[in-house]
Amino acid sequence: MLTSWGVYNGRAVRVLATTTRVAGLLAILVVALPLGRRMFRPSLATWFGLPYQAHVGALVVTAVAGVGLLMLATGLRRRKRRAWQVAVFLTALISVLQLVFRHAVVAPVVTATLFVALVVYRREFAARPDPVTGRWLGIRVFGQIALGGALTNFVILLFARHRLIGRPTFDARLAHAALSLVGIEGPVTFRVAFLDDLTSAIGLASGIVAAVLGGYFLLRSAEPAPLGCGDAALRRLIGTQDSLAYFALRPDKSVVFSPTQKAAVTYRVLAGVALASGDPLGDPEAWPGAITAFLATCAGHGWVPAVLGCSERGATVWHRHGLRALELGDEAVVDATTFTVEGRAMRDVRQLAARARRAGYAVRVRRAAEMSDVERAHLAELAEQWRGTEPERGFSMALCRTAAADDPDCVLVTAERDGRCDGLLQFVPWGADGLSLDVMRRDRAATGGLNELMITSLLAACPSLGVRRVSLNFAVFRAALERGERIGAGPVARAWASLLRLGSRWWQIESLYRFNAKFQPTWVPRFIAFPAARELPRIALAAMEAEGFGGRPRALLRALQRV
């Protein structure tokens, strides 16, 4: 049966994922609560002759298994086959430990029931693992960290022989270092309590970190390198409906087509999220086929599907396929046929543009096809130079290249003074009679008002370019800012607007809204589509990373082998 974003029994998957999370919490609570710890009986010491401290190891194993089950709950919710395999193993292990130590009644029943249910619904979990990671990377990471902790303790035991009671053998030292990974005291006895505590802490920390990181690498979703969107296949699908359509040609995106090849969805995978932007490409009648193929691809890899910046029409279609929609902000669209700088409302724009013009700037508006290769290369170099050390911004409304020969229909606006270019705008095509702003950069030492001069010059040149509509920057949460400033706005609206203004110190939320509002645009709402509210934090992280506003640090990505 078709679910919100897959082709499996969604209810069974949700129940199993929730039950797995409950089992993990029960296992952790048994270890964390004093009553649960007192219920642990050192039965193995009596039955199998193991040391009395063996119950400490059982506590550690149960706690780590509980954390593992919490991690597995997310993997099961995404129908990962490997998560199912590990869940079956852990539920069986926890059930045995709980029964052997006879410390609870409810927990063994829950975990045993979960084990049976996992076996019964095994066909529901078919999402493929990360092909880059493979099972061996998780095992290797676990082994490296565990071996490192054990070797560290072994070296301490080897060189601290004068702080030990008696003369433990080489094998005794090795066994003590290995047992410390699961919190069991080995055969070595210390004269100094500090060394005993140190080796126990090192061993236990190494064991827990090894289990958690090994489980992460074993269960994480695929994050493949972008396949690149072939221009020949996609350019014919870029129509006139969406101002963001041309940005589908970014080199860091992958694409999935509808069965009829009349529509497509482009996306990028980050942090387990398949992030699409704008509306699907192609014939709106074929959008459902492309969306179904995209959601099936997400289900097959355990990705969370999300869409940034879709239109109201696109959000409606995504909603019909099980995704929820939330208004994200507004796109500023200017009608070039009626735009004028005259009037009181345009006084600020008129004065700023006149200031830049008096400073000696002249503006040129041209198609990229009208420029030489040398000039395009020079403008691309200037754009990179002006960007400096800042990351490349934009995903849903950025092409990720400037003045490229592959984009002959792009419009480039340059502001020059004394033979030197100090400002650059790049607009990508929006159908046959529209443009959408892509790049806005200038020299930091340039005169104020340069951007206003370039935009008004472009709008004045639109009739000669055959352009009737121009899309400017996207203003995130514009409606919330506007509502918070109205007379009589409620406390919630004012508080939300204040919070957005605070965030503007880092993310230019308010400044972009103010800049766009100068040109008296028509505000067109844009939406974010997502499968469930619980996925929003992960989607927000992926969106911030894609847009160049944060996300996972570069050092962390290298450690996770994602770069």
Coordinates of C-alpha atoms in Angstrom, one line a residue:
M1 CA 0.0 0.0 0.0
L2 CA 1.2 3.5 -0.8
T3 CA 2.2 5.5 2.2
S4 CA 3.3 9.1 2.7
W5 CA 6.7 8.7 1.1
G6 CA 7.2 5.0 0.4
V7 CA 5.6 1.8 -0.9
Y8 CA 5.5 -0.2 2.3
N9 CA 3.1 -0.8 5.2
G10 CA 3.6 2.5 6.9
R11 CA 1.6 1.7 10.0
A12 CA 3.6 -1.5 10.8
V13 CA 6.9 0.4 10.3
R14 CA 5.7 3.3 12.6
V15 CA 4.6 0.8 15.3
L16 CA 7.9 -1.1 15.2
A17 CA 10.0 2.1 15.2
T18 CA 8.0 3.4 18.2
T19 CA 8.3 0.1 20.1
T20 CA 12.0 0.0 19.4
R21 CA 12.3 3.5 20.9
V22 CA 10.3 2.4 24.0
A23 CA 12.5 -0.7 24.4
G24 CA 15.6 1.4 24.2
L25 CA 14.3 3.9 26.8
L26 CA 13.3 1.0 29.1
A27 CA 16.8 -0.5 28.9
I28 CA 18.4 2.9 29.7
L29 CA 16.0 3.5 32.6
V30 CA 16.7 0.1 34.1
V31 CA 20.4 1.1 34.2
A32 CA 19.8 4.8 35.2
L33 CA 17.4 4.3 38.0
P34 CA 18.7 3.0 41.4
L35 CA 15.8 0.5 41.6
G36 CA 16.7 -1.0 38.3
R37 CA 20.4 -1.3 39.2
R38 CA 19.5 -3.1 42.5
M39 CA 17.4 -5.6 40.6
F40 CA 20.5 -6.8 38.7
R41 CA 21.5 -10.1 40.2
P42 CA 25.1 -11.3 39.7
S43 CA 23.7 -14.6 38.5
L44 CA 26.5 -15.3 36.1
A45 CA 28.9 -15.2 39.1
T46 CA 27.0 -18.1 40.6
W47 CA 26.0 -20.0 37.5
F48 CA 29.1 -19.7 35.4
G49 CA 31.8 -18.8 37.8
L50 CA 32.4 -15.3 36.4
P51 CA 33.6 -12.5 38.7
Y52 CA 31.0 -10.9 40.9
Q53 CA 31.6 -7.6 39.0
A54 CA 30.1 -9.2 35.9
H55 CA 26.8 -7.5 36.6
V56 CA 28.5 -4.2 36.0
G57 CA 29.4 -5.4 32.5
A58 CA 25.8 -6.4 32.0
L59 CA 24.7 -2.9 33.0
V60 CA 27.0 -1.4 30.5
V61 CA 26.0 -3.7 27.7
T62 CA 22.3 -3.0 28.5
A63 CA 22.8 0.7 28.5
V64 CA 24.8 0.7 25.2
A65 CA 22.2 -1.6 23.7
G66 CA 19.5 0.8 24.8
V67 CA 21.2 3.8 23.1
G68 CA 21.6 1.6 20.1
L69 CA 17.9 0.9 20.0
L70 CA 17.2 4.6 20.1
M71 CA 19.5 5.0 17.1
L72 CA 17.9 2.1 15.4
A73 CA 14.4 3.5 15.8
T74 CA 15.2 6.3 13.3
G75 CA 16.7 3.7 10.9
L76 CA 13.7 1.5 11.2
R77 CA 11.4 4.4 10.6
R78 CA 13.2 4.9 7.3
R79 CA 12.9 1.1 6.6
K80 CA 16.7 0.4 6.5
R81 CA 17.5 -3.2 6.1
R82 CA 20.7 -3.0 8.1
A83 CA 18.8 -1.3 11.0
W84 CA 16.4 -4.2 11.0
Q85 CA 19.3 -6.7 11.2
V86 CA 21.0 -4.9 14.1
A87 CA 17.6 -4.4 15.8
V88 CA 16.9 -8.2 15.7
F89 CA 20.3 -8.9 17.2
L90 CA 20.0 -6.3 20.0
T91 CA 16.5 -7.2 21.0
A92 CA 17.5 -10.8 21.2
L93 CA 20.6 -9.9 23.3
I94 CA 18.7 -7.6 25.7
S95 CA 15.9 -10.2 26.2
V96 CA 18.5 -12.8 27.1
L97 CA 20.3 -10.5 29.5
Q98 CA 17.1 -9.3 31.2
L99 CA 15.9 -12.9 31.7
V100 CA 19.3 -14.2 32.9
F101 CA 19.6 -11.4 35.5
R102 CA 15.9 -11.5 36.4
H103 CA 15.8 -7.7 37.0
A104 CA 12.4 -6.9 35.4
V105 CA 9.2 -8.4 34.0
V106 CA 7.9 -5.8 31.6
A107 CA 11.1 -5.1 29.8
P108 CA 11.8 -8.7 28.7
V109 CA 8.2 -9.0 27.4
V110 CA 8.5 -5.7 25.4
T111 CA 11.8 -6.6 23.8
A112 CA 10.8 -10.2 23.1
T113 CA 7.6 -9.1 21.5
L114 CA 9.6 -6.6 19.4
F115 CA 11.9 -9.3 18.3
V116 CA 9.0 -11.4 17.1
A117 CA 7.4 -8.5 15.3
L118 CA 10.7 -7.6 13.6
V119 CA 10.9 -11.1 12.2
V120 CA 7.3 -11.1 11.1
Y121 CA 7.6 -7.8 9.2
R122 CA 11.1 -8.3 7.9
R123 CA 9.9 -7.7 4.3
E124 CA 9.0 -4.1 5.2
F125 CA 12.7 -3.1 5.7
A126 CA 14.4 -3.0 2.3
A127 CA 16.1 0.5 2.2
R128 CA 19.7 0.1 1.0
P129 CA 22.7 1.1 3.2
D130 CA 25.3 3.7 2.3
P131 CA 27.4 2.0 -0.5
V132 CA 30.4 4.2 0.5
T133 CA 30.3 3.2 4.1
G134 CA 29.6 -0.5 3.7
R135 CA 29.4 -2.8 6.7
W136 CA 33.2 -3.0 7.1
L137 CA 33.7 0.7 7.9
G138 CA 31.4 0.5 10.9
I139 CA 33.2 -2.7 12.1
R140 CA 36.6 -1.1 11.4
V141 CA 35.7 2.1 13.4
F142 CA 34.4 0.0 16.3
G143 CA 37.5 -2.1 16.2
Q144 CA 39.9 0.8 16.0
I145 CA 38.4 2.7 18.9
A146 CA 38.0 -0.4 21.1
L147 CA 41.5 -1.5 20.3
G148 CA 42.9 1.9 21.1
G149 CA 41.2 2.0 24.5
A150 CA 42.4 -1.5 25.3
L151 CA 46.0 -0.8 24.2
T152 CA 46.0 2.4 26.2
N153 CA 45.1 0.5 29.4
F154 CA 47.5 -2.3 28.6
V155 CA 50.4 0.2 28.3
I156 CA 49.4 1.7 31.6
L157 CA 49.4 -1.7 33.2
L158 CA 52.7 -2.5 31.6
F159 CA 54.6 0.5 32.8
A160 CA 52.9 0.8 36.2
R161 CA 54.0 -2.5 37.4
H162 CA 55.3 -1.0 40.7
R163 CA 51.8 0.3 41.4
L164 CA 50.3 -3.2 41.1
I165 CA 49.8 -5.8 43.8
G166 CA 51.7 -8.9 43.0
R167 CA 53.2 -9.6 39.6
P168 CA 50.4 -10.1 37.1
T169 CA 51.3 -12.0 34.0
F170 CA 51.2 -10.6 30.5
D171 CA 47.9 -12.5 29.8
A172 CA 46.3 -11.1 33.0
R173 CA 47.2 -7.5 32.0
L174 CA 45.8 -8.1 28.5
A175 CA 42.6 -9.6 29.9
H176 CA 42.2 -6.7 32.4
A177 CA 42.5 -4.2 29.5
A178 CA 40.0 -6.0 27.4
L179 CA 37.4 -6.5 30.2
S180 CA 37.6 -2.8 31.0
L181 CA 35.8 -2.0 27.7
V182 CA 32.6 -3.4 29.1
G183 CA 33.1 -2.2 32.7
I184 CA 34.2 -5.5 34.2
E185 CA 37.1 -5.4 36.7
G186 CA 39.9 -7.7 35.5
P187 CA 42.3 -9.9 37.5
V188 CA 44.8 -7.0 38.1
T189 CA 44.7 -5.3 41.5
F190 CA 46.1 -1.8 42.0
R191 CA 47.9 -0.3 45.0
V192 CA 46.7 3.2 43.9
A193 CA 43.0 3.7 43.6
F194 CA 43.6 6.5 41.0
L195 CA 45.0 4.1 38.5
D196 CA 42.2 1.7 39.0
D197 CA 39.7 4.5 38.3
L198 CA 41.7 5.8 35.3
T199 CA 41.8 2.5 33.5
S200 CA 38.2 1.8 34.2
A201 CA 37.2 5.2 32.8
I202 CA 39.4 4.9 29.7
G203 CA 38.1 1.4 29.0
L204 CA 34.5 2.1 29.6
A205 CA 34.5 5.4 27.6
S206 CA 36.3 3.6 24.7
G207 CA 33.8 0.8 24.7
I208 CA 30.8 3.1 24.6
V209 CA 32.3 5.5 22.0
A210 CA 33.3 2.5 19.8
A211 CA 29.7 1.1 20.0
V212 CA 28.0 4.4 19.3
L213 CA 30.3 5.4 16.4
G214 CA 30.4 1.9 15.0
G215 CA 26.6 1.9 15.0
Y216 CA 26.5 5.3 13.4
F217 CA 28.7 4.2 10.5
L218 CA 26.9 1.0 10.2
L219 CA 23.4 2.6 10.0
R220 CA 23.9 6.0 8.4
S221 CA 22.0 6.9 5.2
A222 CA 23.8 7.1 1.9
E223 CA 25.0 10.6 1.0
P224 CA 26.2 10.0 -2.6
A225 CA 28.2 12.5 -4.7
P226 CA 25.9 14.5 -6.9
L227 CA 25.4 12.9 -10.3
G228 CA 25.1 16.3 -12.0
C229 CA 22.1 17.3 -14.0
G230 CA 22.6 16.8 -17.8
D231 CA 21.6 20.0 -19.5
A232 CA 20.3 18.2 -22.6
A233 CA 17.8 16.2 -20.6
L234 CA 16.6 19.0 -18.3
R235 CA 16.6 22.1 -20.4
R236 CA 13.7 20.9 -22.4
L237 CA 11.7 20.6 -19.2
I238 CA 12.4 24.1 -17.9
G239 CA 9.2 25.9 -18.7
T240 CA 7.7 29.2 -17.8
Q241 CA 5.8 28.2 -14.6
D242 CA 8.5 28.5 -12.0
S243 CA 11.1 31.2 -11.5
L244 CA 13.4 28.7 -9.8
A245 CA 13.3 26.2 -12.6
Y246 CA 16.7 27.2 -14.2
F247 CA 18.5 26.6 -10.9
A248 CA 17.8 22.8 -11.4
L249 CA 20.9 23.0 -13.7
R250 CA 23.2 23.3 -10.7
P251 CA 26.1 20.8 -10.9
D252 CA 25.6 19.5 -7.3
K253 CA 22.2 18.0 -7.9
S254 CA 20.9 14.6 -9.0
V255 CA 17.8 14.0 -10.9
V256 CA 14.9 11.5 -11.1
F257 CA 12.5 11.5 -14.0
S258 CA 8.9 10.5 -14.3
P259 CA 8.2 7.3 -16.2
T260 CA 7.1 9.3 -19.2
Q261 CA 10.2 11.5 -19.1
K262 CA 7.9 14.6 -19.2
A263 CA 8.7 15.8 -15.7
A264 CA 11.6 15.5 -13.2
V265 CA 12.7 16.3 -9.6
T266 CA 16.2 17.5 -8.9
Y267 CA 17.7 17.1 -5.5
R268 CA 20.8 17.0 -3.3
V269 CA 21.4 14.5 -0.4
L270 CA 22.7 16.0 2.8
A271 CA 22.6 14.5 6.3
G272 CA 20.2 11.9 5.2
V273 CA 17.8 14.4 3.6
A274 CA 17.0 14.4 -0.1
L275 CA 16.6 18.1 -0.5
A276 CA 14.7 19.3 -3.6
S277 CA 14.0 22.9 -4.5
G278 CA 11.3 24.7 -6.4
D279 CA 8.5 22.9 -8.2
P280 CA 9.1 19.8 -10.3
L281 CA 10.2 20.5 -13.8
G282 CA 8.2 19.8 -16.9
D283 CA 4.5 19.3 -17.6
P284 CA 2.4 19.8 -14.4
E285 CA 0.2 16.9 -15.6
A286 CA 3.3 14.7 -15.3
W287 CA 4.4 16.0 -11.9
P288 CA 2.8 13.2 -9.9
G289 CA 4.9 10.6 -11.8
A290 CA 8.1 12.4 -11.0
I291 CA 7.1 13.0 -7.4
T292 CA 6.2 9.3 -7.0
A293 CA 9.6 8.3 -8.5
F294 CA 11.4 10.7 -6.2
L295 CA 9.7 9.5 -3.0
A296 CA 10.3 5.8 -4.0
T297 CA 14.0 6.7 -4.5
C298 CA 14.0 8.3 -1.0
A299 CA 12.3 5.2 0.5
G300 CA 14.8 2.9 -1.2
H301 CA 17.8 4.7 0.4
G302 CA 16.3 5.7 3.7
W303 CA 16.4 9.4 2.9
V304 CA 14.0 12.0 4.3
P305 CA 12.3 13.9 1.4
A306 CA 12.0 17.6 1.7
V307 CA 11.3 20.5 -0.7
L308 CA 12.5 24.1 -0.3
G309 CA 10.8 27.0 -2.0
C310 CA 8.0 25.3 -3.9
S311 CA 5.1 27.4 -5.1
E312 CA 1.6 27.2 -3.8
R313 CA 0.7 25.0 -6.7
G314 CA 3.7 22.8 -6.2
A315 CA 3.0 22.6 -2.4
T316 CA -0.5 21.4 -3.2
V317 CA 0.8 18.5 -5.4
W318 CA 3.4 17.5 -2.8
H319 CA 0.6 17.6 -0.1
R320 CA -1.4 15.1 -2.2
H321 CA 1.5 12.7 -2.0
G322 CA 1.7 12.8 1.8
L323 CA 4.0 15.7 2.5
R324 CA 3.0 18.6 4.8
A325 CA 3.5 22.2 3.6
L326 CA 4.5 25.2 5.6
E327 CA 4.9 28.8 4.3
L328 CA 8.6 29.6 4.4
G329 CA 8.7 33.1 3.0
D330 CA 8.0 35.2 -0.1
E331 CA 9.6 35.8 -3.4
A332 CA 9.8 39.4 -4.6
V333 CA 8.6 39.6 -8.2
V334 CA 8.7 43.0 -10.1
D335 CA 6.5 43.7 -13.1
A336 CA 9.0 45.2 -15.5
T337 CA 6.3 46.6 -17.8
T338 CA 4.9 48.9 -15.1
F339 CA 8.0 49.6 -12.9
T340 CA 9.0 53.2 -12.5
V341 CA 11.4 55.0 -10.1
E342 CA 9.0 58.0 -10.0
G343 CA 6.8 58.7 -7.0
R344 CA 7.3 59.1 -3.3
A345 CA 7.3 55.3 -2.6
M346 CA 10.5 55.0 -4.8
R347 CA 12.3 58.0 -3.4
D348 CA 14.9 56.0 -1.5
V349 CA 15.8 53.9 -4.5
R350 CA 15.9 56.9 -6.8
Q351 CA 18.2 58.8 -4.5
L352 CA 20.6 55.9 -3.9
A353 CA 20.8 55.1 -7.6
A354 CA 21.4 58.8 -8.4
R355 CA 24.2 58.9 -5.8
A356 CA 26.0 56.0 -7.5
R357 CA 25.5 57.6 -10.9
R358 CA 27.0 60.9 -9.6
A359 CA 30.0 58.9 -8.4
G360 CA 30.7 58.1 -12.0
Y361 CA 29.3 54.6 -12.5
A362 CA 28.0 53.5 -15.8
V363 CA 25.9 50.3 -16.1
R364 CA 25.9 47.8 -18.9
V365 CA 23.2 45.2 -19.4
R366 CA 24.0 42.3 -21.7
R367 CA 23.3 38.6 -22.4
A368 CA 26.1 36.2 -21.7
A369 CA 26.2 35.2 -25.3
E370 CA 27.1 38.8 -26.3
M371 CA 30.3 38.7 -24.2
S372 CA 33.7 37.3 -25.1
D373 CA 35.2 34.3 -23.3
V374 CA 37.9 36.6 -21.8
E375 CA 35.4 39.0 -20.4
R376 CA 33.2 36.2 -18.9
A377 CA 36.3 34.7 -17.3
H378 CA 37.2 38.1 -15.9
L379 CA 33.8 38.6 -14.4
A380 CA 33.8 35.1 -12.9
E381 CA 37.2 35.8 -11.3
L382 CA 35.9 39.1 -9.9
A383 CA 32.8 37.4 -8.4
E384 CA 35.0 34.9 -6.6
Q385 CA 37.3 37.7 -5.4
W386 CA 34.5 39.7 -4.0
R387 CA 33.1 36.7 -2.2
G388 CA 36.4 36.3 -0.4
T389 CA 36.4 33.6 2.3
E390 CA 32.6 33.5 2.6
P391 CA 31.0 30.2 1.6
E392 CA 29.0 30.0 -1.6
R393 CA 25.5 31.1 -0.6
G394 CA 22.3 29.7 -2.0
F395 CA 20.8 26.5 -3.1
S396 CA 17.2 27.0 -4.1
M397 CA 17.9 30.3 -5.9
A398 CA 21.6 30.1 -7.0
L399 CA 23.2 28.5 -10.0
C400 CA 26.6 28.0 -8.4
R401 CA 28.5 29.4 -11.5
T402 CA 29.0 32.9 -12.9
A403 CA 29.2 34.1 -16.5
A404 CA 29.5 30.5 -17.8
A405 CA 29.5 29.7 -21.5
D406 CA 26.9 27.0 -20.7
D407 CA 24.3 29.7 -19.9
P408 CA 24.2 32.0 -22.9
D409 CA 20.7 33.4 -22.1
C410 CA 21.8 34.7 -18.6
V411 CA 21.7 38.4 -18.3
L412 CA 24.8 40.1 -16.8
V413 CA 24.6 43.6 -15.3
T414 CA 27.9 45.3 -14.6
A415 CA 28.7 48.7 -13.0
E416 CA 31.9 50.2 -14.2
R417 CA 33.9 53.3 -13.3
D418 CA 37.2 54.4 -14.9
G419 CA 37.4 51.2 -16.9
R420 CA 37.0 49.1 -13.7
C421 CA 34.1 46.8 -12.8
D422 CA 32.9 47.3 -9.2
G423 CA 29.6 45.5 -9.2
L424 CA 27.9 42.5 -10.9
L425 CA 24.4 41.0 -11.1
Q426 CA 23.6 37.8 -12.9
F427 CA 20.0 36.9 -13.8
V428 CA 19.0 33.5 -15.1
P429 CA 16.1 32.9 -17.6
W430 CA 12.6 32.5 -16.3
G431 CA 10.8 31.1 -19.3
A432 CA 10.9 33.3 -22.5
D433 CA 9.9 36.6 -20.9
G434 CA 11.3 36.6 -17.3
L435 CA 14.5 36.8 -15.3
S436 CA 15.4 35.5 -11.8
L437 CA 18.2 37.0 -9.7
D438 CA 21.1 34.7 -9.2
V439 CA 24.3 36.6 -8.2
M440 CA 24.6 40.0 -6.5
R441 CA 28.1 41.0 -5.7
R442 CA 30.2 44.2 -5.6
D443 CA 33.5 45.5 -4.4
R444 CA 33.3 46.3 -0.7
A445 CA 34.9 49.8 -1.4
A446 CA 32.2 50.7 -4.0
T447 CA 29.9 53.6 -3.5
G448 CA 26.6 52.9 -1.7
G449 CA 23.6 52.6 -3.9
L450 CA 25.4 50.6 -6.5
N451 CA 23.0 47.6 -6.3
E452 CA 20.0 49.9 -6.6
L453 CA 21.5 51.5 -9.7
M454 CA 22.1 48.1 -11.3
I455 CA 18.6 46.8 -10.6
T456 CA 16.9 49.9 -11.8
S457 CA 19.1 49.9 -15.0
L458 CA 18.1 46.3 -15.6
L459 CA 14.4 47.0 -15.2
A460 CA 14.8 50.0 -17.6
A461 CA 16.4 47.7 -20.2
C462 CA 13.8 44.9 -19.9
P463 CA 11.7 46.0 -22.9
S464 CA 14.8 45.7 -25.2
L465 CA 15.5 42.3 -23.7
G466 CA 11.9 41.1 -24.2
V467 CA 11.5 40.7 -20.4
R468 CA 8.2 41.3 -18.6
R469 CA 8.9 40.0 -15.1
V470 CA 11.9 39.9 -12.8
S471 CA 12.3 37.8 -9.6
L472 CA 14.5 39.3 -7.0
N473 CA 15.7 37.9 -3.7
F474 CA 13.7 35.5 -1.6
A475 CA 12.7 36.9 1.8
V476 CA 12.4 34.3 4.5
F477 CA 9.5 34.8 7.0
R478 CA 8.6 38.1 5.4
A479 CA 5.0 37.8 6.4
A480 CA 5.9 37.2 10.0
L481 CA 8.1 40.3 10.1
E482 CA 5.4 42.4 8.5
R483 CA 2.7 41.2 10.9
G484 CA 4.9 41.9 13.9
E485 CA 5.3 45.5 12.8
R486 CA 1.6 46.2 12.4
I487 CA -0.3 48.4 14.8
G488 CA -2.2 46.2 17.2
A489 CA 0.0 43.1 16.6
G490 CA -0.4 40.5 19.3
P491 CA 2.4 39.5 21.7
V492 CA 3.1 36.3 19.8
A493 CA 3.5 38.1 16.5
R494 CA 5.7 40.8 18.1
A495 CA 7.8 38.2 19.9
W496 CA 8.3 36.1 16.7
A497 CA 9.3 39.2 14.7
S498 CA 11.8 40.2 17.4
L499 CA 13.3 36.7 17.3
L500 CA 13.6 37.0 13.5
R501 CA 15.3 40.4 13.8
L502 CA 17.7 38.8 16.3
G503 CA 18.5 36.1 13.8
S504 CA 19.1 38.7 11.1
R505 CA 22.4 39.5 12.8
W506 CA 23.7 36.3 11.2
W507 CA 21.4 35.3 8.4
Q508 CA 20.2 38.6 6.7
I509 CA 16.6 37.8 7.2
E510 CA 15.3 41.4 7.8
S511 CA 17.9 43.1 5.5
L512 CA 16.8 41.0 2.5
Y513 CA 13.2 41.8 3.2
R514 CA 13.9 45.6 3.5
F515 CA 16.0 45.6 0.3
N516 CA 13.4 43.8 -1.7
A517 CA 10.6 46.0 -0.4
K518 CA 12.2 49.1 -1.8
F519 CA 11.2 48.0 -5.4
Q520 CA 7.5 47.7 -4.5
P521 CA 7.3 44.0 -5.7
T522 CA 4.5 41.6 -5.7
W523 CA 5.1 39.1 -2.9
V524 CA 4.7 35.5 -4.0
P525 CA 4.6 32.9 -1.2
R526 CA 7.0 30.0 -1.2
F527 CA 6.7 26.8 0.9
I528 CA 8.7 24.1 2.5
A529 CA 7.3 20.5 2.2
F530 CA 8.3 17.8 4.6
P531 CA 7.0 14.4 5.7
A532 CA 6.6 15.0 9.5
A533 CA 7.3 17.6 12.1
R534 CA 9.8 15.4 13.9
E535 CA 12.0 15.6 10.7
L536 CA 12.2 19.4 10.7
P537 CA 15.4 19.7 12.8
R538 CA 17.3 17.4 10.4
I539 CA 15.8 19.1 7.4
A540 CA 16.8 22.5 8.8
L541 CA 20.3 21.3 9.3
A542 CA 20.5 20.1 5.7
A543 CA 18.9 23.3 4.3
M544 CA 21.4 25.5 6.2
E545 CA 24.3 23.5 4.9
A546 CA 23.0 23.5 1.3
E547 CA 22.3 27.3 1.5
G548 CA 25.8 28.0 2.9
F549 CA 24.6 29.3 6.3
G550 CA 26.1 26.7 8.6
G551 CA 25.3 23.0 9.1
R552 CA 27.9 20.4 9.8
P553 CA 31.5 21.8 10.2
R554 CA 34.0 20.9 7.6
A555 CA 36.2 19.1 10.1
L556 CA 33.2 17.0 11.2
L557 CA 32.5 16.1 7.5
R558 CA 36.0 15.0 7.1
A559 CA 35.8 12.8 10.2
L560 CA 32.6 11.3 9.0
Q561 CA 34.2 10.7 5.5
R562 CA 31.6 12.9 3.8
V563 CA 34.1 15.0 1.8

